[in-house]
Coordinates of C-alpha atoms and ligand atoms in Angstrom, one line a residue:
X655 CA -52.2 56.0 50.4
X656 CA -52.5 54.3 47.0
X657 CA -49.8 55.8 44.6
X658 CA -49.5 54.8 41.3
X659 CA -46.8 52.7 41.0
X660 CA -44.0 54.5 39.1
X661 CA -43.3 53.1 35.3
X662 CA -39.9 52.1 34.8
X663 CA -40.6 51.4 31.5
X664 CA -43.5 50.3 29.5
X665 CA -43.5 46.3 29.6
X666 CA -43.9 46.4 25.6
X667 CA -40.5 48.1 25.5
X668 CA -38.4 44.8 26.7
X669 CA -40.6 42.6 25.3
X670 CA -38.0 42.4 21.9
X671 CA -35.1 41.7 24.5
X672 CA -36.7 38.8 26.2
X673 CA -37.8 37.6 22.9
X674 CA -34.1 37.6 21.5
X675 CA -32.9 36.1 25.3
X676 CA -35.5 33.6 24.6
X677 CA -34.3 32.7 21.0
X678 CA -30.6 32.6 21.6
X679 CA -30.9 30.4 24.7
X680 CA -33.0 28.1 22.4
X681 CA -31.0 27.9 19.6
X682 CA -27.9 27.4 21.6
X683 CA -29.4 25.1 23.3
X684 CA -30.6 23.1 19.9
X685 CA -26.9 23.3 18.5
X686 CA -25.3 21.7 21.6
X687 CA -27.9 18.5 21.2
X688 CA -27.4 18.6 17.4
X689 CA -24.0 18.5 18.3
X690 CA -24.1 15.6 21.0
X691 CA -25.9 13.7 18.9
X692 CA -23.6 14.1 15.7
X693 CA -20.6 13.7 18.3
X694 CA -22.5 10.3 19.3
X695 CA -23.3 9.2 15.6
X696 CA -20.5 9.6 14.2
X697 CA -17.5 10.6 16.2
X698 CA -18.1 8.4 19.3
X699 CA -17.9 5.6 16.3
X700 CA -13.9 3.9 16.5
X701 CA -12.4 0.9 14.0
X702 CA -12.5 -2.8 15.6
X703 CA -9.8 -5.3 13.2
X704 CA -10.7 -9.0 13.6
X705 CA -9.2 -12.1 12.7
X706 CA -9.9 -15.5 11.5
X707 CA -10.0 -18.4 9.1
X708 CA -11.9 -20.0 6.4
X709 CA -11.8 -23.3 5.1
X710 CA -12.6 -24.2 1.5
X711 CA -13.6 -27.1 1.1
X712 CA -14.1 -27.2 -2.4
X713 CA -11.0 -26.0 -3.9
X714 CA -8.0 -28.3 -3.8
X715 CA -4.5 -26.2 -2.9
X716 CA -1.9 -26.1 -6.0
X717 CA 1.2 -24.7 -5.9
X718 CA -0.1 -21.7 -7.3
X719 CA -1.5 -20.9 -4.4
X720 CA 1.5 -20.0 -3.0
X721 CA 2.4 -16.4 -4.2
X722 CA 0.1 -13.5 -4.1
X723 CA 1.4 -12.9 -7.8
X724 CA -0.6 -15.5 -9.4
X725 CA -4.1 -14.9 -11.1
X726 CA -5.1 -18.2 -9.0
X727 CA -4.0 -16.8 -6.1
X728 CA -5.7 -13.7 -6.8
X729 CA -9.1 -14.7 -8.2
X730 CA -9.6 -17.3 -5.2
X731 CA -8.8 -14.3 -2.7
X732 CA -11.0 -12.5 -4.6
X733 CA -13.8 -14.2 -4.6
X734 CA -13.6 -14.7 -0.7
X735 CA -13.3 -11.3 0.0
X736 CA -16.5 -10.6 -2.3
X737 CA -18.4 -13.7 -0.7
X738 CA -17.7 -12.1 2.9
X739 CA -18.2 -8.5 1.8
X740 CA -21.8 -9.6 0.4
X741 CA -22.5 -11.4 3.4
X742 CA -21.9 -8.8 5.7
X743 CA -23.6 -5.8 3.2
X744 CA -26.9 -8.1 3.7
X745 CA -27.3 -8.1 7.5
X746 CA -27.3 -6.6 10.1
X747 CA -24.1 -5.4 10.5
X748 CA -24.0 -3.5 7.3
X749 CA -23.3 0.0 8.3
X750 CA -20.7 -1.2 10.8
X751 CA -18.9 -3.6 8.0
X752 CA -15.7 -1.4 6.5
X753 CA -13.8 -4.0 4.4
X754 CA -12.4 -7.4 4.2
X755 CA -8.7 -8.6 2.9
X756 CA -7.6 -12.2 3.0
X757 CA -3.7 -12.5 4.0
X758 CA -2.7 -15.5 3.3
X759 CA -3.6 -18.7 1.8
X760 CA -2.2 -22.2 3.3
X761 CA -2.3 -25.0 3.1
X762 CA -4.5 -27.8 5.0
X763 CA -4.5 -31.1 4.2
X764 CA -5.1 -31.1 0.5
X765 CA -7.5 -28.0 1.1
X766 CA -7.2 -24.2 1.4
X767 CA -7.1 -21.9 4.2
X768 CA -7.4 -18.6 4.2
X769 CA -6.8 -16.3 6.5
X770 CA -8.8 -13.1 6.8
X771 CA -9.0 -10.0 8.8
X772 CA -12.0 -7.6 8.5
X773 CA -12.7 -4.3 9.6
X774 CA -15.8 -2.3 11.1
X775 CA -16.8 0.5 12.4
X776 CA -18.8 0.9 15.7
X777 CA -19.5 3.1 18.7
X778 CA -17.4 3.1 21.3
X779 CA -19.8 2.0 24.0
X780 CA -20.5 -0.9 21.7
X781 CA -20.0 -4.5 23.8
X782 CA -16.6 -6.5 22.1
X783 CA -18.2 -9.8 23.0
X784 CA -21.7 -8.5 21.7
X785 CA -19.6 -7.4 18.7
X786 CA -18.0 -11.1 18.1
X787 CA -21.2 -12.8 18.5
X788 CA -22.8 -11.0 16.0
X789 CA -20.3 -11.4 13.4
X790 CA -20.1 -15.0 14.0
X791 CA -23.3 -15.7 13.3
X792 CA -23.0 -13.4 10.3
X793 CA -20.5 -15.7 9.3
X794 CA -22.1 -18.4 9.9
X795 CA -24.5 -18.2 7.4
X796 CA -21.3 -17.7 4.9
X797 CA -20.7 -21.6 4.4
X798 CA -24.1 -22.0 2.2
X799 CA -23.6 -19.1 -0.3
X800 CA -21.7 -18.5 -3.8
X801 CA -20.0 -21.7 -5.3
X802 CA -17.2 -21.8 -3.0
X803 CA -18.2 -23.9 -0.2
X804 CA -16.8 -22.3 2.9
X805 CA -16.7 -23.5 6.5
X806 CA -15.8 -20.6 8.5
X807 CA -14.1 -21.0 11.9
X808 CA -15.8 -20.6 14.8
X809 CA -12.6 -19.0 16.0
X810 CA -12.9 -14.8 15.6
X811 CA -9.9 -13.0 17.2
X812 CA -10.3 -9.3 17.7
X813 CA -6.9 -7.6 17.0
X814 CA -5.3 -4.0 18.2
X815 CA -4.7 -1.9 15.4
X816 CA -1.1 -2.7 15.9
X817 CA -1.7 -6.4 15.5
X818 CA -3.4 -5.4 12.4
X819 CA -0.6 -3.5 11.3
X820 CA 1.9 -6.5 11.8
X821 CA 0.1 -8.8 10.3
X822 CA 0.0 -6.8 6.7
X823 CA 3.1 -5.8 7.1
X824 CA 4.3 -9.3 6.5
X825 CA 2.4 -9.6 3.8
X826 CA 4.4 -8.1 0.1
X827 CA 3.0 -5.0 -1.3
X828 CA 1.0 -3.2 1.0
X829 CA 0.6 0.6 1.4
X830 CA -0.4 3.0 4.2
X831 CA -4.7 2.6 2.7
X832 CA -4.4 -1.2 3.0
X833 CA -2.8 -1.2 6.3
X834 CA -5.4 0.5 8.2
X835 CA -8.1 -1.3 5.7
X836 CA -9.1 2.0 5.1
X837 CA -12.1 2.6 1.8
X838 CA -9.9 5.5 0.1
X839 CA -6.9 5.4 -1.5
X840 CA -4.7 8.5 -2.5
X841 CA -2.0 9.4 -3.8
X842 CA -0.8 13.0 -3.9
X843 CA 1.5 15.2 -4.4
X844 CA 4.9 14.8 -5.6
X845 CA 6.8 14.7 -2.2
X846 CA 6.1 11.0 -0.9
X847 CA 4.9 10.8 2.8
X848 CA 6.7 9.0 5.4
X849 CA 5.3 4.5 4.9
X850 CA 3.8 5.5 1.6
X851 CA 6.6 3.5 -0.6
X852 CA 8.0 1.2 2.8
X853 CA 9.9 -0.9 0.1
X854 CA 12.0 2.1 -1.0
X855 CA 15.8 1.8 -0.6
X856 CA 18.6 4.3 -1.2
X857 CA 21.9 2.5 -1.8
X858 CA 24.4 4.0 -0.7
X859 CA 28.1 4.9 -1.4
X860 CA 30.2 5.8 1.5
X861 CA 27.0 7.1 3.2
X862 CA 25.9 9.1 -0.1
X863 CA 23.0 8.2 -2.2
X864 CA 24.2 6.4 -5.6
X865 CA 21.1 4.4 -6.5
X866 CA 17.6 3.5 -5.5
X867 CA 16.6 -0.2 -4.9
X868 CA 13.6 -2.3 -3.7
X869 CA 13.1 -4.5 -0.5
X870 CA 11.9 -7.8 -1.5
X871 CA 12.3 -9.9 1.8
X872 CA 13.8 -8.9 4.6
X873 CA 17.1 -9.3 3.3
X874 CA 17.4 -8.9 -0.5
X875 CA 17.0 -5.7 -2.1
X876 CA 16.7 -5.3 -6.0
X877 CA 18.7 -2.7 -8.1
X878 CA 20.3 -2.1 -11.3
X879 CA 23.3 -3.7 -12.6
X880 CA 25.2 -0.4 -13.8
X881 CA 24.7 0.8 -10.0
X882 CA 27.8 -1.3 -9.1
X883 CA 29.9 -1.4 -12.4
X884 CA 32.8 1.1 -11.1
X885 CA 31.6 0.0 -7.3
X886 CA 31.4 -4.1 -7.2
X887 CA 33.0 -4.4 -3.5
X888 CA 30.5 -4.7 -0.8
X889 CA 32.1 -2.9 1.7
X890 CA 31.6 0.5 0.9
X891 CA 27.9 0.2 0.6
X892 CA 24.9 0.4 2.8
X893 CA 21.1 0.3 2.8
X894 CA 18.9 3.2 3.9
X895 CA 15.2 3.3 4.6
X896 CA 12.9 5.7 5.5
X897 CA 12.3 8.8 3.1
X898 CA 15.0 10.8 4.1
X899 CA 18.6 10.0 2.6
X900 CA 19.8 12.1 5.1
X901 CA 18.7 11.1 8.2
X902 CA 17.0 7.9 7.6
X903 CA 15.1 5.5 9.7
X904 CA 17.7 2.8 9.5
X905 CA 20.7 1.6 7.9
X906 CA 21.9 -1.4 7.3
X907 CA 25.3 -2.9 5.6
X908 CA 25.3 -4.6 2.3
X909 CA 27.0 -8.0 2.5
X910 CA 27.0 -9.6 -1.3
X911 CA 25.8 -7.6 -4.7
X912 CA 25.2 -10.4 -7.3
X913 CA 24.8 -8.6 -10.6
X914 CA 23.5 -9.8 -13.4
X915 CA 26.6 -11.4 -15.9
X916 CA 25.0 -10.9 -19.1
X917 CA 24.6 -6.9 -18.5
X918 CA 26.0 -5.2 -20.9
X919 CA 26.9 -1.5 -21.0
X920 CA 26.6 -0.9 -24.7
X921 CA 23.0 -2.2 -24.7
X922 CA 22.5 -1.9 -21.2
X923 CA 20.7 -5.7 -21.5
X924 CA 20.5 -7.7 -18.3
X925 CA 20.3 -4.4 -16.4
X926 CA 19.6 -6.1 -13.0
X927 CA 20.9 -6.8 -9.4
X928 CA 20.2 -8.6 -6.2
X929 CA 21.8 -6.6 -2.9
X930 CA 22.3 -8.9 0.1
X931 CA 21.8 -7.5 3.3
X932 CA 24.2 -7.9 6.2
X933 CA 21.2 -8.4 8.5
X934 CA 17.7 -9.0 7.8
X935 CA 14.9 -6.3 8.8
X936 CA 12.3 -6.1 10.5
X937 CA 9.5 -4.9 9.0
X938 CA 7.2 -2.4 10.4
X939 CA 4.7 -0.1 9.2
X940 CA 7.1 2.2 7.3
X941 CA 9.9 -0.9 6.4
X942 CA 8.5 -3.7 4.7
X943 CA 8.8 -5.9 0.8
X944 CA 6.9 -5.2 -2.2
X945 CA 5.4 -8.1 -4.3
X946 CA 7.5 -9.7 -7.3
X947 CA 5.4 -10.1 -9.9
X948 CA 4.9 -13.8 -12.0
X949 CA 6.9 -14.3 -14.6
X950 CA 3.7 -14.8 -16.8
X951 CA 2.2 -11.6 -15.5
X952 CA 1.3 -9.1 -18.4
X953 CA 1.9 -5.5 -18.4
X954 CA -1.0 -3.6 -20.2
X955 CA 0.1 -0.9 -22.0
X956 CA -1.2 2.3 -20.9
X957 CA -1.3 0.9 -17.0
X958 CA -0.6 3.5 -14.5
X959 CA 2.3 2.9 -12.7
X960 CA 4.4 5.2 -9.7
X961 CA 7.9 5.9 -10.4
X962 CA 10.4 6.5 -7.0
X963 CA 13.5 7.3 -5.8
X964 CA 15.1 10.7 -4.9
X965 CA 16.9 11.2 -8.0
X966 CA 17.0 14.5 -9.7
X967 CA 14.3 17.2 -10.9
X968 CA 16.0 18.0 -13.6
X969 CA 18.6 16.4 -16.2
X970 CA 22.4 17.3 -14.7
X971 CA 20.5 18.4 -11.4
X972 CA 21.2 17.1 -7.8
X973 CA 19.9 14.6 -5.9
X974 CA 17.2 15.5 -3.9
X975 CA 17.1 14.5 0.1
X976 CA 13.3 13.5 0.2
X977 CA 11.4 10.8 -1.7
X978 CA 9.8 11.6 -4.7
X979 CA 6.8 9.7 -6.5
X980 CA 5.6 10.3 -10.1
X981 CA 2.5 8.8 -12.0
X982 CA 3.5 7.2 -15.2
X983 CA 1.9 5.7 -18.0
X984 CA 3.6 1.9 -19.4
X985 CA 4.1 2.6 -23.5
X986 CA 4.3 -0.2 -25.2
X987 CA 7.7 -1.2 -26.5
X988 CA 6.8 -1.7 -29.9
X989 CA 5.9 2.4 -29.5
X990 CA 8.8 3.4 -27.4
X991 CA 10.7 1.8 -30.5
X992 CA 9.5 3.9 -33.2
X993 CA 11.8 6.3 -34.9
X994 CA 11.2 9.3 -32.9
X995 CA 11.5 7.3 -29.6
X996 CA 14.0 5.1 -28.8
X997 CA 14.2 3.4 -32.8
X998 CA 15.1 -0.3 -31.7
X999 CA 17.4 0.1 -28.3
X1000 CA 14.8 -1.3 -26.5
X1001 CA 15.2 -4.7 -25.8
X1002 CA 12.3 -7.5 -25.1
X1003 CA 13.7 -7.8 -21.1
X1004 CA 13.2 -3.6 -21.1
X1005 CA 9.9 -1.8 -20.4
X1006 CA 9.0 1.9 -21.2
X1007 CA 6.8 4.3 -18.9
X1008 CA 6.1 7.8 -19.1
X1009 CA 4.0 10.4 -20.1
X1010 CA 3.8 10.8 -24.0
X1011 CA 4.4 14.3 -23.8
X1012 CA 7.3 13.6 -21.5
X1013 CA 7.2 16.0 -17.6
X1014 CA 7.4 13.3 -15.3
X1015 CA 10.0 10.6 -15.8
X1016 CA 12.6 8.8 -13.3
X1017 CA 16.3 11.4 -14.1
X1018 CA 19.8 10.3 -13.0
X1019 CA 19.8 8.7 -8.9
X1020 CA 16.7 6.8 -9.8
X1021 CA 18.7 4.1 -11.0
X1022 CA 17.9 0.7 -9.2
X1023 CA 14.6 2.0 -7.9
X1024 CA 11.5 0.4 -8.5
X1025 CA 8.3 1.0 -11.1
X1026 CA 5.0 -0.5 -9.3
X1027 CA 1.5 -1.2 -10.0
X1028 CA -1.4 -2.3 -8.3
X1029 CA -3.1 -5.0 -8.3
X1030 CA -6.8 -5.2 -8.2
X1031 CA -6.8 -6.4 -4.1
X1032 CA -4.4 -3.0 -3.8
X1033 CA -1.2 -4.9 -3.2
X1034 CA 1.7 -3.3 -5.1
X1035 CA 3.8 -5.0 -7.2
X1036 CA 7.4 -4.2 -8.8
X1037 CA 7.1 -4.6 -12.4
X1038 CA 10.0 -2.6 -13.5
X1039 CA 13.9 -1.3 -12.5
X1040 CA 14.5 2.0 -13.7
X1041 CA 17.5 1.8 -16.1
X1042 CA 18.4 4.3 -18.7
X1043 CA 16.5 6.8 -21.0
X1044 CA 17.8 10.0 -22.8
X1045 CA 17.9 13.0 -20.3
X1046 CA 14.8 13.0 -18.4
X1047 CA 11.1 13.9 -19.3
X1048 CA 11.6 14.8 -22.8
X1049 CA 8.9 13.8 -25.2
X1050 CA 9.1 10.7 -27.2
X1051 CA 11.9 9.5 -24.7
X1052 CA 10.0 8.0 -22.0
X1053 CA 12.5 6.0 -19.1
X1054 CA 13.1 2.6 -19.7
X1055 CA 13.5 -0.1 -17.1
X1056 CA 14.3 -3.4 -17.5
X1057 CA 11.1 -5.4 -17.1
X1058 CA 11.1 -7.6 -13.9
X1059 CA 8.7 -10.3 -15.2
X1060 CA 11.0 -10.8 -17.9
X1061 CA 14.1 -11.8 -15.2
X1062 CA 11.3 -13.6 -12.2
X1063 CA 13.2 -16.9 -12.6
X1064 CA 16.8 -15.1 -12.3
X1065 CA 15.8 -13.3 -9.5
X1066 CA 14.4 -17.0 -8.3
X1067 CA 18.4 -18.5 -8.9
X1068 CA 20.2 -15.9 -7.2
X1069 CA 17.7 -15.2 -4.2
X1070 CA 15.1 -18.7 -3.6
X1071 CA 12.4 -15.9 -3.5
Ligands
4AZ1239 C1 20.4 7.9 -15.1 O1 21.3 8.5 -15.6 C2 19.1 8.0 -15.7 N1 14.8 9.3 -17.8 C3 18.0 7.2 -15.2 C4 16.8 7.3 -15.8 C5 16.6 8.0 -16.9 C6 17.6 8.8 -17.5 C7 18.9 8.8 -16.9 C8 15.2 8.1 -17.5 O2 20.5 7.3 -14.0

């Protein structure tokens, strides 16, 4: 017997539920293949460091070649690193070309060598030797561009991110941003991370912080000359790194302090030293030297420079037990002399930074600590000791440190660096 089949419900009635079923399955669906491919675009992408040399064979190799320090030095680097960056930004590998830094010059022959590591950016399931082959031929094509005349070797050597790190770590003056060749650079805060200033010493006095000082090789440190005035013996010092004072990364005994003979209390002239290390360090990626600067080198008023040390926050305050940084401003000496600043103490081998209306300054336990700037290749350079200044971060009385250009060649005597 035909009976009409019960109705449950009418079929219109669900229809809005399978709808909405039908909807969020899709869009779920959608965002987990959105997401897949973002995760493959951009996050299955990792950094690959390679290695390798250049000849150029147009440029003979002068002594100024030798330090980093020297506009030669720089300019030639330069203009590598721009001939290699442009070469890479016109083919093929553009979007996987980060950045380029040349370590070194040498010497070959009575020609130059550079050598260079570079930096890209790749998917994971991207072929290494694929990789290599590609930039090779890139490079290549380098030797008939510009006006340098480059041969490049046909040698590339992929390195590990550590082998990356040890090689800039031997270089002077590098921080955390060119380490990992990395685009950005910051600096932030006030509290300074740990391997953001790895040339940062505390020198200590029977284990307590007295002074801050700068590593300049792996076994000289540079400091102030009133650090040691009451303290010359070498015995009861040592050298801390890392930027704790308290429970540092290492510490190491200071064999000689050679300070500077013509330093003078009254004026506070000469107000320099050179600390000896018992034994040398090795560097790493949170130890390492900063750059000395030529003696020729000019320091542009107005330059933004980065203060150090764990001195205090406030005049008569303590020291503090983590490393501090501060942005400065270099003030002209002929403006730091004026009558409302420092009316004539400052002497041609002294250096004023600051801001003009005072707030951040170096205070009593920066002594010995260094004043850097960078370069325009992003190595850092020590351009100043911080040495005296009335109170701290008052305006018109910006710090004063004695200027290291000014003392290159002493440094030179005492140290051969
Ligand atoms: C000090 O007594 C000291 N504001 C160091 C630097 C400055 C002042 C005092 C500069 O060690």
């Amino acid at each position: 017997m035909y009976r009409p089949r019960p109705m449950l419900s009418p079929p219109r009635s669900f229809t809005p539920f399978a709808v909405a079923f039908v909807v969020i399955i899709t869009v779920g669906l959608l965002a987990m293949m959105a997401g897949l491919l973002i995760h493959f675009l951009a996050f299955d992408k990792k950094a690959y460091f390679y290695h390798s040399n250049f000849h150029i064979l147009n440029v003979e190799y002068t002594e100024a070649l030798n330090s980093p320090a020297t506009h030669e030095y720089r300019t030639l680097s330069e203009r590598i690193e721009a001939m290699i960056t442009d070469a890479f930004r016109g083919s093929n590998l553009k979007s996987e070309f980060i950045r380029t830094h040349v370590v070194k010059l040498r010497k070959e022959g009575s020609g130059v060598v550079a050598d260079v590591v570079m930096k890209f950016r790749s998917s994971k399931r991207n072929n290494r030797k694929v990789m290599k082959t590609r930039i090779q031929s890139v490079l290549r094509r380098l030797s008939s561009s510009g006006n340098l005349e480059i041969a490049p070797s046909n040698e590339i050597t992929s390195l590990t991110d550590q082998d990356t790190e040890n090689v800039l770590t031997q270089e002077c003056g590098a921080r955390p941003d060119l380490i990992t060749l990395s685009e950005e650079r910051i600096i932030g805060g006030k509290q300074a991370e740990p391997g953001d200033w790895p040339w940062q010493v505390s020198l200590q006095l029977n284990n307590v912080h007295h002074c801050g000082g700068a590593l300049i090789s792996n076994t000289w440190v540079l400091s102030a000359a009133h650090c040691f005035r009451s303290y010359p013996n070498p015995q009861y010092w040592t050298a801390t790194f890392g930027v704790s004072t308290v429970s540092p990364r290492l510490r190491v005994r200071v064999r000689a302090i050679l300070a500077h003979d013509g330093y003078s209390s009254v004026t506070r002239d000469n107000d320099i030293a050179v600390v000896q290390l018992d034994r040398p360090v090795a560097f790493s990626r949170n130890i390492h030297r900063v750059c000395l600067p030529a003696a020729t080198q000019s320091i542009v008023p107005d330059s933004v420079a980065y203060v150090t040390g764990w001195g205090s926050l406030t005049y008569g305050g303590n020291a503090v037990t983590n490393l501090e940084q501060g942005e400065v401003r270099i003030i002209s000496s002929e403006e730091c002399n004026m009558p409302a600043g420092y009316g004539g103490s400052v002497l041609p081998g002294m250096l004023c930074a600051g801001m003009r209306s005072g707030a951040v300054d170096a205070c009593q336990g920066d002594s010995g600590g260094p004043l850097v700037q960078e370069d325009t290749r992003r190595l850092w350079f020590v351009v100043g000791i911080v040495s005296w200044g009335y109170q701290c971060g008052l305006p018109n009385k910006p710090g004063v440190y004695t200027q290291v250009t000014a003392y290159r060649n002493w440094i030179k005597q005492q140290t051969g660096i």
